Structure formats: structure tokens, C-alpha cells
mmCIF file of C-alpha atoms in Angstrom:
data_model
loop_
_atom_site.group_PDB
_atom_site.id
_atom_site.type_symbol
_atom_site.label_atom_id
_atom_site.label_comp_id
_atom_site.label_asym_id
_atom_site.label_seq_id
_atom_site.Cartn_x
_atom_site.Cartn_y
_atom_site.Cartn_z
ATOM 1 C CA MET A 496 -70.082 11.704 5.521
ATOM 2 C CA SER A 497 -68.624 9.878 2.549
ATOM 3 C CA PRO A 498 -66.135 7.054 2.871
ATOM 4 C CA THR A 499 -63.159 6.882 0.583
ATOM 5 C CA THR A 500 -60.695 4.275 -0.501
ATOM 6 C CA PRO A 501 -56.970 4.917 -0.077
ATOM 7 C CA PHE A 502 -56.886 5.888 -3.747
ATOM 8 C CA GLU A 503 -59.710 8.368 -4.059
ATOM 9 C CA ALA A 504 -60.732 11.569 -2.361
ATOM 10 C CA ALA A 505 -64.192 12.056 -0.900
ATOM 11 C CA PRO A 506 -66.557 14.147 -3.017
ATOM 12 C CA LEU A 507 -66.735 17.701 -1.839
ATOM 13 C CA SER A 508 -69.961 19.254 -0.705
ATOM 14 C CA PRO A 509 -70.862 22.593 -2.316
ATOM 15 C CA ALA A 510 -71.197 24.102 1.216
ATOM 16 C CA PHE A 511 -70.087 23.114 4.674
ATOM 17 C CA ASN A 512 -72.722 20.863 6.244
ATOM 18 C CA TRP A 513 -72.749 21.791 9.920
ATOM 19 C CA ARG A 514 -75.679 19.507 10.721
ATOM 20 C CA ALA A 515 -73.680 16.487 9.573
ATOM 21 C CA LEU A 516 -71.064 17.086 12.281
ATOM 22 C CA PHE A 517 -73.331 15.918 15.073
ATOM 23 C CA GLY A 518 -75.751 13.521 13.460
ATOM 24 C CA TRP A 519 -77.711 11.373 15.895
ATOM 25 C CA ARG A 520 -76.086 8.105 14.853
ATOM 26 C CA ARG A 521 -72.636 9.575 15.416
ATOM 27 C CA VAL A 522 -73.583 11.059 18.769
ATOM 28 C CA ARG A 523 -75.161 7.774 19.838
ATOM 29 C CA THR A 524 -71.978 5.870 18.965
ATOM 30 C CA VAL A 525 -69.840 8.330 20.934
ATOM 31 C CA ILE A 526 -72.143 8.059 23.955
ATOM 32 C CA ILE A 527 -71.954 4.266 23.960
ATOM 33 C CA ILE A 528 -68.170 4.136 23.602
ATOM 34 C CA CYS A 529 -67.563 6.873 26.185
ATOM 35 C CA THR A 530 -69.862 5.120 28.669
ATOM 36 C CA LEU A 531 -67.939 1.869 28.299
ATOM 37 C CA LEU A 532 -64.590 3.681 28.622
ATOM 38 C CA THR A 533 -65.795 5.506 31.717
ATOM 39 C CA LEU A 534 -66.812 2.256 33.385
ATOM 40 C CA LEU A 535 -63.508 0.657 32.440
ATOM 41 C CA LEU A 536 -61.292 3.545 33.583
ATOM 42 C CA ASN A 537 -63.271 3.961 36.774
ATOM 43 C CA LEU A 538 -61.826 0.644 37.919
ATOM 44 C CA THR A 539 -58.492 2.419 38.422
ATOM 45 C CA TYR A 540 -60.052 5.023 40.736
ATOM 46 C CA ALA A 541 -60.408 4.425 44.424
ATOM 47 C CA SER A 542 -63.721 6.288 44.431
ATOM 48 C CA PHE A 543 -66.072 7.667 41.807
ATOM 49 C CA SER A 544 -65.254 11.173 40.533
ATOM 50 C CA PHE A 545 -67.351 13.304 38.191
ATOM 51 C CA ARG A 546 -64.142 14.515 36.603
ATOM 52 C CA LEU A 547 -63.626 11.165 34.879
ATOM 53 C CA PRO A 548 -66.931 11.066 32.843
ATOM 54 C CA MET A 549 -66.581 14.783 32.077
ATOM 55 C CA ARG A 550 -63.093 14.241 30.655
ATOM 56 C CA VAL A 551 -64.103 11.090 28.714
ATOM 57 C CA PHE A 552 -67.293 12.528 27.217
ATOM 58 C CA GLY A 553 -65.615 15.856 26.528
ATOM 59 C CA THR A 554 -62.798 14.090 24.692
ATOM 60 C CA GLY A 555 -65.365 12.029 22.788
ATOM 61 C CA LEU A 556 -67.141 15.162 21.562
ATOM 62 C CA VAL A 557 -63.833 16.725 20.458
ATOM 63 C CA VAL A 558 -62.982 13.518 18.560
ATOM 64 C CA LEU A 559 -66.413 13.613 16.915
ATOM 65 C CA LEU A 560 -65.846 17.232 15.931
ATOM 66 C CA ALA A 561 -62.414 16.426 14.462
ATOM 67 C CA PHE A 562 -63.897 13.524 12.486
ATOM 68 C CA GLY A 563 -66.620 15.731 10.999
ATOM 69 C CA LEU A 564 -64.402 18.736 10.299
ATOM 70 C CA THR A 565 -61.767 16.750 8.440
ATOM 71 C CA GLU A 566 -64.511 15.043 6.491
ATOM 72 C CA GLN A 567 -65.422 18.361 4.870
ATOM 73 C CA TRP A 568 -62.356 20.535 5.379
ATOM 74 C CA PRO A 569 -60.049 21.337 3.753
ATOM 75 C CA ARG A 570 -62.103 21.185 0.584
ATOM 76 C CA ARG A 571 -59.182 19.985 -1.500
ATOM 77 C CA LEU A 572 -56.367 17.671 -0.496
ATOM 78 C CA PRO A 573 -53.052 16.805 -2.145
ATOM 79 C CA GLU A 574 -53.284 13.752 -4.372
ATOM 80 C CA TRP A 575 -51.028 11.776 -2.035
ATOM 81 C CA LEU A 576 -53.289 12.362 0.974
ATOM 82 C CA ALA A 577 -56.554 10.448 1.179
ATOM 83 C CA ARG A 578 -59.353 12.001 3.177
ATOM 84 C CA TRP A 579 -60.022 8.827 5.121
ATOM 85 C CA ALA A 580 -56.405 8.816 6.296
ATOM 86 C CA LEU A 581 -56.667 12.457 7.347
ATOM 87 C CA GLN A 582 -59.768 11.679 9.407
ATOM 88 C CA VAL A 583 -58.162 8.711 11.168
ATOM 89 C CA VAL A 584 -54.962 10.632 11.963
ATOM 90 C CA ALA A 585 -56.954 13.634 13.183
ATOM 91 C CA VAL A 586 -59.059 11.686 15.666
ATOM 92 C CA GLY A 587 -55.911 9.941 16.915
ATOM 93 C CA LEU A 588 -54.000 13.194 17.490
ATOM 94 C CA VAL A 589 -56.758 15.209 19.163
ATOM 95 C CA VAL A 590 -57.106 12.624 21.937
ATOM 96 C CA PRO A 591 -53.821 13.307 23.852
ATOM 97 C CA VAL A 592 -54.075 17.039 23.208
ATOM 98 C CA THR A 593 -57.620 17.192 24.562
ATOM 99 C CA VAL A 594 -56.832 15.027 27.571
ATOM 100 C CA PHE A 595 -53.760 17.172 28.312
ATOM 101 C CA LEU A 596 -55.891 20.319 28.274
ATOM 102 C CA PHE A 597 -58.494 18.726 30.545
ATOM 103 C CA TYR A 598 -55.825 17.739 33.060
ATOM 104 C CA LYS A 599 -53.995 21.084 32.785
ATOM 105 C CA LEU A 600 -57.109 23.229 33.118
ATOM 106 C CA GLY A 601 -58.521 20.979 35.789
ATOM 107 C CA THR A 602 -55.536 21.455 38.094
ATOM 108 C CA ASP A 603 -56.501 23.422 41.170
ATOM 109 C CA ALA A 604 -54.854 26.798 41.776
ATOM 110 C CA GLY A 605 -51.562 26.406 43.638
ATOM 111 C CA ALA A 606 -51.432 22.667 43.036
ATOM 112 C CA PRO A 607 -48.434 21.175 41.227
ATOM 113 C CA ASP A 608 -48.740 20.283 37.571
ATOM 114 C CA PHE A 609 -50.284 16.872 36.954
ATOM 115 C CA TRP A 610 -47.129 15.450 35.369
ATOM 116 C CA LYS A 611 -45.362 16.010 38.674
ATOM 117 C CA GLU A 612 -47.809 13.732 40.455
ATOM 118 C CA GLU A 613 -47.383 10.082 39.639
ATOM 119 C CA LYS A 614 -51.024 9.154 40.174
ATOM 120 C CA ARG A 615 -52.411 11.939 38.011
ATOM 121 C CA LEU A 616 -49.749 11.345 35.353
ATOM 122 C CA PHE A 617 -50.745 7.700 35.297
ATOM 123 C CA GLY A 618 -54.380 8.731 34.807
ATOM 124 C CA PHE A 619 -53.399 11.031 31.968
ATOM 125 C CA MET A 620 -51.366 8.334 30.246
ATOM 126 C CA LEU A 621 -54.067 5.725 30.688
ATOM 127 C CA MET A 622 -56.822 7.927 29.303
ATOM 128 C CA SER A 623 -54.679 9.137 26.407
ATOM 129 C CA LEU A 624 -53.565 5.666 25.367
ATOM 130 C CA SER A 625 -57.073 4.285 25.675
ATOM 131 C CA GLY A 626 -58.464 7.083 23.543
ATOM 132 C CA MET A 627 -55.700 6.811 20.950
ATOM 133 C CA LEU A 628 -56.408 3.104 20.689
ATOM 134 C CA VAL A 629 -60.185 3.299 20.499
ATOM 135 C CA ALA A 630 -60.781 6.479 18.490
ATOM 136 C CA PRO A 631 -58.913 5.580 15.244
ATOM 137 C CA TRP A 632 -60.416 2.085 15.139
ATOM 138 C CA THR A 633 -63.878 3.501 15.705
ATOM 139 C CA ALA A 634 -63.287 5.987 12.904
ATOM 140 C CA LEU A 635 -62.109 3.228 10.558
ATOM 141 C CA THR A 636 -65.162 1.132 11.408
ATOM 142 C CA ALA A 637 -67.459 4.081 10.753
ATOM 143 C CA LEU A 638 -65.775 4.783 7.417
ATOM 144 C CA LEU A 639 -66.078 1.126 6.419
ATOM 145 C CA ARG A 640 -69.780 1.025 7.275
ATOM 146 C CA GLN A 641 -70.372 4.228 5.364
ATOM 147 C CA ARG A 642 -68.630 2.769 2.360
ATOM 148 C CA GLU A 643 -70.718 -0.389 2.554
ATOM 149 C CA ALA A 644 -73.892 1.693 2.824
ATOM 150 C CA LYS A 645 -72.831 3.720 -0.190
ATOM 151 C CA VAL A 646 -72.140 0.573 -2.231
ATOM 152 C CA GLU A 647 -75.496 -0.888 -1.188
ATOM 153 C CA LYS A 648 -77.279 2.324 -2.143
ATOM 154 C CA GLN A 649 -75.560 2.349 -5.519
ATOM 155 C CA ALA A 650 -76.593 -1.290 -6.050
ATOM 156 C CA ASN A 651 -80.200 -0.478 -5.141
ATOM 157 C CA ASP A 652 -80.183 2.546 -7.434
ATOM 158 C CA PHE A 653 -78.759 0.418 -10.228
ATOM 159 C CA GLU A 654 -81.418 -2.245 -9.677
ATOM 160 C CA LEU A 655 -84.179 0.381 -9.717
ATOM 161 C CA GLU A 656 -82.770 1.852 -12.896
ATOM 162 C CA ARG A 657 -82.527 -1.600 -14.478
ATOM 163 C CA SER A 658 -86.126 -2.383 -13.494
ATOM 164 C CA GLU A 659 -87.320 0.904 -14.959
ATOM 165 C CA LEU A 660 -85.470 0.229 -18.212
ATOM 166 C CA ALA A 661 -86.955 -3.283 -18.341
ATOM 167 C CA ARG A 662 -90.445 -1.855 -17.815
ATOM 168 C CA GLN A 663 -89.907 0.702 -20.551
ATOM 169 C CA ALA A 664 -88.657 -2.043 -22.887
ATOM 170 C CA LEU A 665 -91.737 -4.133 -22.051
ATOM 171 C CA ASP A 666 -94.068 -1.227 -22.774
ATOM 172 C CA ALA A 667 -92.326 -0.552 -26.058
ATOM 173 C CA ARG A 668 -92.522 -4.227 -27.001
ATOM 174 C CA MET A 669 -96.241 -4.353 -26.167
ATOM 175 C CA ARG A 670 -96.918 -1.265 -28.260
ATOM 176 C CA LEU A 671 -94.974 -2.798 -31.136
ATOM 177 C CA LEU A 672 -96.877 -6.081 -30.971
ATOM 178 C CA THR A 673 -100.217 -4.255 -30.771
ATOM 179 C CA ALA A 674 -99.267 -2.080 -33.713
ATOM 180 C CA GLN A 675 -98.391 -5.220 -35.672
ATOM 181 C CA ALA A 676 -101.756 -6.826 -34.826
ATOM 182 C CA GLN A 677 -103.856 -3.853 -35.927
ATOM 183 C CA PRO A 678 -102.914 -3.809 -39.627
ATOM 184 C CA HIS A 679 -103.043 -7.623 -39.659
ATOM 185 C CA PHE A 680 -106.681 -7.504 -38.589
ATOM 186 C CA LEU A 681 -107.645 -4.621 -40.851
ATOM 187 C CA PHE A 682 -106.067 -6.165 -43.941
ATOM 188 C CA ASN A 683 -107.852 -9.456 -43.360
ATOM 189 C CA THR A 684 -111.191 -7.713 -42.937
ATOM 190 C CA LEU A 685 -110.756 -5.637 -46.068
ATOM 191 C CA ALA A 686 -109.792 -8.774 -47.979
ATOM 192 C CA ASN A 687 -113.101 -10.303 -46.947
ATOM 193 C CA VAL A 688 -114.976 -7.284 -48.251
ATOM 194 C CA GLN A 689 -113.092 -7.436 -51.521
ATOM 195 C CA ALA A 690 -114.061 -11.098 -51.901
ATOM 196 C CA LEU A 691 -117.732 -10.222 -51.450
ATOM 197 C CA VAL A 692 -117.610 -7.420 -53.998
ATOM 198 C CA GLU A 693 -115.803 -9.598 -56.522
ATOM 199 C CA ALA A 694 -118.397 -12.346 -56.030
ATOM 200 C CA GLY A 695 -121.132 -9.857 -57.055
ATOM 201 C CA SER A 696 -123.296 -10.693 -54.087
ATOM 202 C CA PRO A 697 -126.466 -8.551 -53.877
ATOM 203 C CA ARG A 698 -125.760 -8.324 -50.164
ATOM 204 C CA ALA A 699 -122.469 -6.590 -50.826
ATOM 205 C CA PRO A 700 -123.718 -3.004 -50.115
ATOM 206 C CA GLN A 701 -125.339 -4.141 -46.883
ATOM 207 C CA LEU A 702 -122.173 -5.953 -45.876
ATOM 208 C CA LEU A 703 -120.053 -2.950 -46.714
ATOM 209 C CA GLN A 704 -122.281 -0.757 -44.543
ATOM 210 C CA SER A 705 -122.020 -3.283 -41.709
ATOM 211 C CA LEU A 706 -118.265 -3.304 -42.068
ATOM 212 C CA THR A 707 -118.142 0.488 -41.972
ATOM 213 C CA ASP A 708 -120.210 0.538 -38.807
ATOM 214 C CA TYR A 709 -118.040 -2.167 -37.314
ATOM 215 C CA LEU A 710 -114.764 -0.419 -38.085
ATOM 216 C CA ARG A 711 -116.132 2.877 -36.809
ATOM 217 C CA ALA A 712 -116.687 1.227 -33.434
ATOM 218 C CA ALA A 713 -113.623 -1.005 -33.441
ATOM 219 C CA VAL A 714 -110.731 1.135 -34.656
ATOM 220 C CA PRO A 715 -110.710 3.685 -31.790
ATOM 221 C CA ARG A 716 -110.401 0.841 -29.286
ATOM 222 C CA LEU A 717 -107.370 -0.598 -30.999
ATOM 223 C CA ASP A 718 -105.228 2.295 -29.773
ATOM 224 C CA GLY A 719 -105.630 1.404 -26.089
ATOM 225 C CA SER A 720 -102.994 -0.605 -24.253
ATOM 226 C CA ALA A 721 -105.754 -2.685 -22.671
ATOM 227 C CA ASN A 722 -109.457 -3.216 -23.278
ATOM 228 C CA THR A 723 -112.098 -4.545 -21.007
ATOM 229 C CA LEU A 724 -113.350 -7.995 -21.830
ATOM 230 C CA GLY A 725 -116.819 -6.503 -22.338
ATOM 231 C CA GLN A 726 -115.448 -4.328 -25.154
ATOM 232 C CA GLU A 727 -113.617 -7.303 -26.592
ATOM 233 C CA LEU A 728 -116.799 -9.403 -26.560
ATOM 234 C CA GLU A 729 -118.678 -6.592 -28.271
ATOM 235 C CA LEU A 730 -116.079 -6.550 -31.046
ATOM 236 C CA VAL A 731 -116.218 -10.326 -31.347
ATOM 237 C CA ARG A 732 -119.984 -10.290 -31.672
ATOM 238 C CA ALA A 733 -119.828 -7.587 -34.360
ATOM 239 C CA TYR A 734 -117.118 -9.475 -36.221
ATOM 240 C CA LEU A 735 -119.010 -12.770 -36.148
ATOM 241 C CA GLU A 736 -122.221 -11.079 -37.291
ATOM 242 C CA LEU A 737 -120.279 -9.582 -40.154
ATOM 243 C CA MET A 738 -118.769 -12.927 -41.107
ATOM 244 C CA GLN A 739 -122.155 -14.606 -40.776
ATOM 245 C CA MET A 740 -123.593 -12.139 -43.288
ATOM 246 C CA ARG A 741 -120.815 -13.130 -45.624
ATOM 247 C CA MET A 742 -121.326 -16.890 -45.035
ATOM 248 C CA PRO A 743 -124.973 -17.215 -43.985
ATOM 249 C CA ASP A 744 -125.189 -20.915 -44.828
ATOM 250 C CA ARG A 745 -121.800 -21.943 -43.435
ATOM 251 C CA LEU A 746 -121.317 -20.113 -40.163
ATOM 252 C CA ALA A 747 -123.196 -20.324 -36.906
ATOM 253 C CA PHE A 748 -121.964 -18.940 -33.625
ATOM 254 C CA ALA A 749 -122.883 -18.389 -30.008
ATOM 255 C CA LEU A 750 -121.372 -16.402 -27.158
ATOM 256 C CA HIS A 751 -121.407 -17.943 -23.678
ATOM 257 C CA ILE A 752 -120.577 -15.127 -21.290
ATOM 258 C CA GLY A 753 -120.198 -15.793 -17.584
ATOM 259 C CA ALA A 754 -120.979 -13.379 -14.800
ATOM 260 C CA GLY A 755 -118.447 -10.767 -13.775
ATOM 261 C CA VAL A 756 -116.212 -10.890 -16.848
ATOM 262 C CA HIS A 757 -117.186 -7.691 -18.626
ATOM 263 C CA LEU A 758 -114.971 -5.402 -16.554
ATOM 264 C CA LEU A 759 -111.888 -7.613 -16.636
ATOM 265 C CA ARG A 760 -109.000 -6.062 -18.511
ATOM 266 C CA CYS A 761 -107.168 -7.857 -21.282
ATOM 267 C CA PRO A 762 -104.761 -6.843 -24.079
ATOM 268 C CA PRO A 763 -106.660 -5.509 -27.117
ATOM 269 C CA MET A 764 -107.707 -8.070 -29.719
ATOM 270 C CA THR A 765 -106.937 -11.065 -27.519
ATOM 271 C CA LEU A 766 -110.305 -12.779 -27.991
ATOM 272 C CA LEU A 767 -110.805 -11.313 -31.434
ATOM 273 C CA THR A 768 -107.569 -12.940 -32.605
ATOM 274 C CA LEU A 769 -108.861 -16.367 -31.520
ATOM 275 C CA VAL A 770 -112.173 -15.893 -33.300
ATOM 276 C CA GLU A 771 -110.565 -14.495 -36.417
ATOM 277 C CA ASN A 772 -108.185 -17.443 -36.481
ATOM 278 C CA ALA A 773 -111.156 -19.857 -36.230
ATOM 279 C CA VAL A 774 -112.912 -18.142 -39.131
ATOM 280 C CA GLN A 775 -109.880 -17.793 -41.354
ATOM 281 C CA HIS A 776 -108.340 -21.237 -40.818
ATOM 282 C CA GLY A 777 -111.271 -23.367 -39.631
ATOM 283 C CA ILE A 778 -114.622 -22.299 -41.046
ATOM 284 C CA ASP A 779 -113.844 -20.358 -44.212
ATOM 285 C CA PRO A 780 -111.727 -23.052 -45.927
ATOM 286 C CA SER A 781 -114.305 -25.747 -45.096
ATOM 287 C CA GLU A 782 -116.996 -26.497 -47.697
ATOM 288 C CA GLU A 783 -119.472 -27.438 -45.000
ATOM 289 C CA GLY A 784 -118.620 -24.478 -42.817
ATOM 290 C CA GLY A 785 -119.088 -24.930 -39.096
ATOM 291 C CA ARG A 786 -119.904 -23.428 -35.770
ATOM 292 C CA ILE A 787 -117.957 -21.202 -33.412
ATOM 293 C CA ASP A 788 -118.655 -21.108 -29.681
ATOM 294 C CA VAL A 789 -117.024 -18.406 -27.598
ATOM 295 C CA HIS A 790 -116.816 -18.974 -23.841
ATOM 296 C CA ALA A 791 -115.744 -16.355 -21.322
ATOM 297 C CA GLU A 792 -115.879 -17.229 -17.649
ATOM 298 C CA ARG A 793 -114.330 -16.075 -14.420
ATOM 299 C CA GLN A 794 -112.684 -18.637 -12.193
ATOM 300 C CA GLU A 795 -111.676 -18.758 -8.582
ATOM 301 C CA GLY A 796 -108.667 -16.681 -7.626
ATOM 302 C CA GLY A 797 -109.534 -13.895 -10.058
ATOM 303 C CA ARG A 798 -108.396 -15.820 -13.125
ATOM 304 C CA CYS A 799 -110.264 -15.607 -16.407
ATOM 305 C CA ARG A 800 -110.674 -18.394 -18.953
ATOM 306 C CA LEU A 801 -111.463 -17.699 -22.589
ATOM 307 C CA ARG A 802 -112.305 -20.584 -24.932
ATOM 308 C CA VAL A 803 -113.035 -20.510 -28.633
ATOM 309 C CA VAL A 804 -114.238 -23.822 -30.064
ATOM 310 C CA ASP A 805 -114.870 -24.277 -33.764
ATOM 311 C CA THR A 806 -115.953 -27.243 -35.866
ATOM 312 C CA GLY A 807 -113.867 -26.275 -38.870
ATOM 313 C CA LEU A 808 -111.070 -28.109 -40.607
ATOM 314 C CA GLY A 809 -109.002 -28.590 -37.493
ATOM 315 C CA LEU A 810 -105.313 -28.229 -36.930
ATOM 316 C CA GLN A 811 -104.488 -29.375 -40.441
ATOM 317 C CA ALA A 812 -105.435 -25.848 -41.590
ATOM 318 C CA THR A 813 -102.568 -24.370 -39.570
ATOM 319 C CA GLY A 814 -100.152 -27.224 -40.154
ATOM 320 C CA GLY A 815 -100.631 -28.488 -36.613
ATOM 321 C CA GLY A 816 -99.041 -25.386 -35.056
ATOM 322 C CA LEU A 817 -100.171 -22.061 -33.694
ATOM 323 C CA GLY A 818 -99.937 -20.081 -36.880
ATOM 324 C CA THR A 819 -98.713 -16.508 -37.104
ATOM 325 C CA GLY A 820 -101.682 -14.884 -35.348
ATOM 326 C CA LEU A 821 -101.748 -17.229 -32.358
ATOM 327 C CA ALA A 822 -97.957 -17.214 -32.053
ATOM 328 C CA ALA A 823 -98.012 -13.401 -31.896
ATOM 329 C CA LEU A 824 -100.861 -13.545 -29.380
ATOM 330 C CA ARG A 825 -98.899 -15.949 -27.164
ATOM 331 C CA GLU A 826 -95.979 -13.541 -27.198
ATOM 332 C CA ARG A 827 -98.251 -10.622 -26.343
ATOM 333 C CA LEU A 828 -99.678 -12.565 -23.392
ATOM 334 C CA LEU A 829 -96.179 -13.406 -22.237
ATOM 335 C CA TRP A 830 -95.158 -9.776 -22.238
ATOM 336 C CA ALA A 831 -98.416 -8.673 -20.600
ATOM 337 C CA TYR A 832 -98.724 -11.320 -17.859
ATOM 338 C CA GLY A 833 -95.329 -13.000 -17.664
ATOM 339 C CA GLY A 834 -95.662 -16.701 -16.898
ATOM 340 C CA SER A 835 -99.106 -16.370 -15.295
ATOM 341 C CA ALA A 836 -100.990 -16.570 -18.626
ATOM 342 C CA SER A 837 -101.379 -19.681 -20.762
ATOM 343 C CA LEU A 838 -102.540 -20.448 -24.289
ATOM 344 C CA GLU A 839 -103.423 -24.031 -25.185
ATOM 345 C CA LEU A 840 -104.451 -25.456 -28.545
ATOM 346 C CA ARG A 841 -106.058 -28.868 -29.044
ATOM 347 C CA GLU A 842 -107.876 -30.846 -31.684
ATOM 348 C CA VAL A 843 -111.630 -31.367 -31.295
ATOM 349 C CA ALA A 844 -113.257 -34.632 -32.448
ATOM 350 C CA PRO A 845 -114.417 -35.288 -35.087
ATOM 351 C CA HIS A 846 -112.906 -32.091 -36.433
ATOM 352 C CA GLY A 847 -112.257 -28.614 -35.175
ATOM 353 C CA VAL A 848 -109.999 -26.728 -32.809
ATOM 354 C CA GLU A 849 -110.339 -25.525 -29.241
ATOM 355 C CA VAL A 850 -108.103 -22.653 -28.079
ATOM 356 C CA THR A 851 -108.042 -21.821 -24.381
ATOM 357 C CA ILE A 852 -106.487 -18.785 -22.754
ATOM 358 C CA GLU A 853 -106.217 -18.301 -19.015
ATOM 359 C CA PHE A 854 -104.858 -15.234 -17.297
ATOM 360 C CA SER A 855 -105.165 -13.183 -14.152
ATOM 361 C CA GLU A 856 -106.291 -9.607 -14.443
ATOM 362 C CA PRO A 857 -103.232 -7.356 -14.315
ATOM 363 C CA LYS A 858 -102.942 -5.040 -11.356
ATOM 364 C CA PRO A 859 -103.752 -1.408 -12.136
#
């Protein structure tokens, strides 16, 4: 049953829905109202009569039928006639007609017509007026509630659609950021190889082979929307070993891996971005080189903390800010975890940088 405003017609069903005529909620409403009317009208009777509830409930069912029929029939109405108005008028008109028939057919054989008996005529008038007063208002209330339910359903549907569009936009944004990070990493790595070849290092072929092995293992993982932290740590170890071969006298590193972190999921290249940033901006530009310590530990509440501490040049290498790589990583974390993830950057005495990331594992 669809409510309508005074200016629009109800949408037409492709076929007549007979089951909708006597839906349980409608029948329940009719039963409640007819029970109350029966109790009220019974006060005018000297003694209880089964005719009264039969007439009231019978009239209620006819009103319910009129409400449902005019809701679906006729299929098309003139533009000046709203369906809601037709329903209200119909339930108002069927009341006196139905009550008249009940009184007429209920007259015993040989008895005078009910309108010739003052008491029975009074009963007819009382029941008709009561029904004509209650039925239209009940119909209007039902139409109003149906309209409110329809508006609420449309609002819920709109909110679901908006949420789905927001999720799709988030996925697209994450894919875009990941796609931007992949060439950034690959170009930096290839630039390192080029520097080794140009320097004429006798270790260049060995380094190139190590790089090939590293990329063969790393590149397929870059396509995933999320890696496990174990895979990320494996990439970090391979990357640091590669960089250590390039700078054997200037780079030392260690991985401090806590229990239960290998299966945690994280966006691809999260930890690798921190380590790469430490090499590129902290250790490589420094004449003395330095050390990189990678910490991965699981905390209470299912949160994970990743720390990369280097003893390189410090924040002066990035101008005191995050730099492009860390700024992009912060944005990726924001899109992946919302406000539950954090990225902090601080200076380490006497020189160096500590970057800390904390996040909760996303729900599958």
C-alpha cells in the first residue's frame, strides 16, 4: 500500500496484489478498533447481544476491503483525483451502506423495518456515525504512517548508496596511492643500481644479481591491496641487505621483530617506505653513514607499532618535514585506517630520525 500526497498518484502495481488487501498489520488494526467500538457501543444496549460485535467487525472488514481495493483499483485515475482521497472517501461511504445492509438483512421475517422502530433506528444512526467518524481518520493515519515509512526507507536506501559510493571512492583512492608508490620505489632502486655501475665497483654484477632476485620476489607483492607484516619484513630485510652491499662500510642494520606480528595485515610498502626514507635521506647523504634499527611489535588491544630509527643526518635532510614519501604514506594510512592510525616523526640525539607508526589490524 503506497501513500500519496494530494498532488501525486500512487504508483501502480503491474498486477493486482490480493495478499496486500488483508495484511496482518491491517487486520490487527481493524480488530483493535472494532473491539474498542464494540465496547463503547455496548454501553447503549440494555444487555449484551452478539449482533453488535458481528455488525461492527463485519463493517470493519468491509472498510478494510474498500481501503485495499481503492488502493489498487482503478489502475488509473483522473489527474484531479488523488488516490489517497479516493481511499478516504471510499471507507467513509461504505460504512453507512454496510450498516444499513446489516440492519436490513438482520430484520426478522414479519418484523417492521428498522427505521420504523425508534430504538433500532437510533442504533443504526449511532453505529453509522461512529464508523463514518473513525474509519476516515484511521485511513488517513494509516496513509500518513505509510508515507513516513516510505520516506524513511528512501533515506536508508540513499544512505546505503552513499556509503557504497564512499567505499568505492576509498578503494579507488587506495589503488591510486599504491600505484603511485610502486614506480616511486622502483625508480629509486634502479637509480641506486645505476650509481653502482657508474662507480665501476667490482661488486656491481653481484649487486645487480641481488637486485634481480629482490625484484623478482618483491614486484608480485606490490599488486596486492594489503600485505602481511611478515611479507613486508621480508622485503625490508632484502632491501637493507641490498643497500648494505652497496654501502658496506656505511650501513649497519638490525631487525627487532616481536612475537605475533608476522600475520598482521598492513598496506603494501608501509614499512619499506620508512626504511627507504631512512636510507635515502638519512644514511646515504651522510659521509659517516649510520645504522638503521627496525622494530615491529604487537601491543595490547590488537594494535601494532612499527618503528624505524636511523642515525643518519636527521630531519635536516628532509627540511624538518615528512617529505614526499612519508606524506604519501600518511595519506595512505588515513585512507586505510581512518583516524585509528598514527605516524609520528621525531629527531634522535645526537643525530638521526625515529619514525613510529601505530595502527590496528583492519577487519577482514
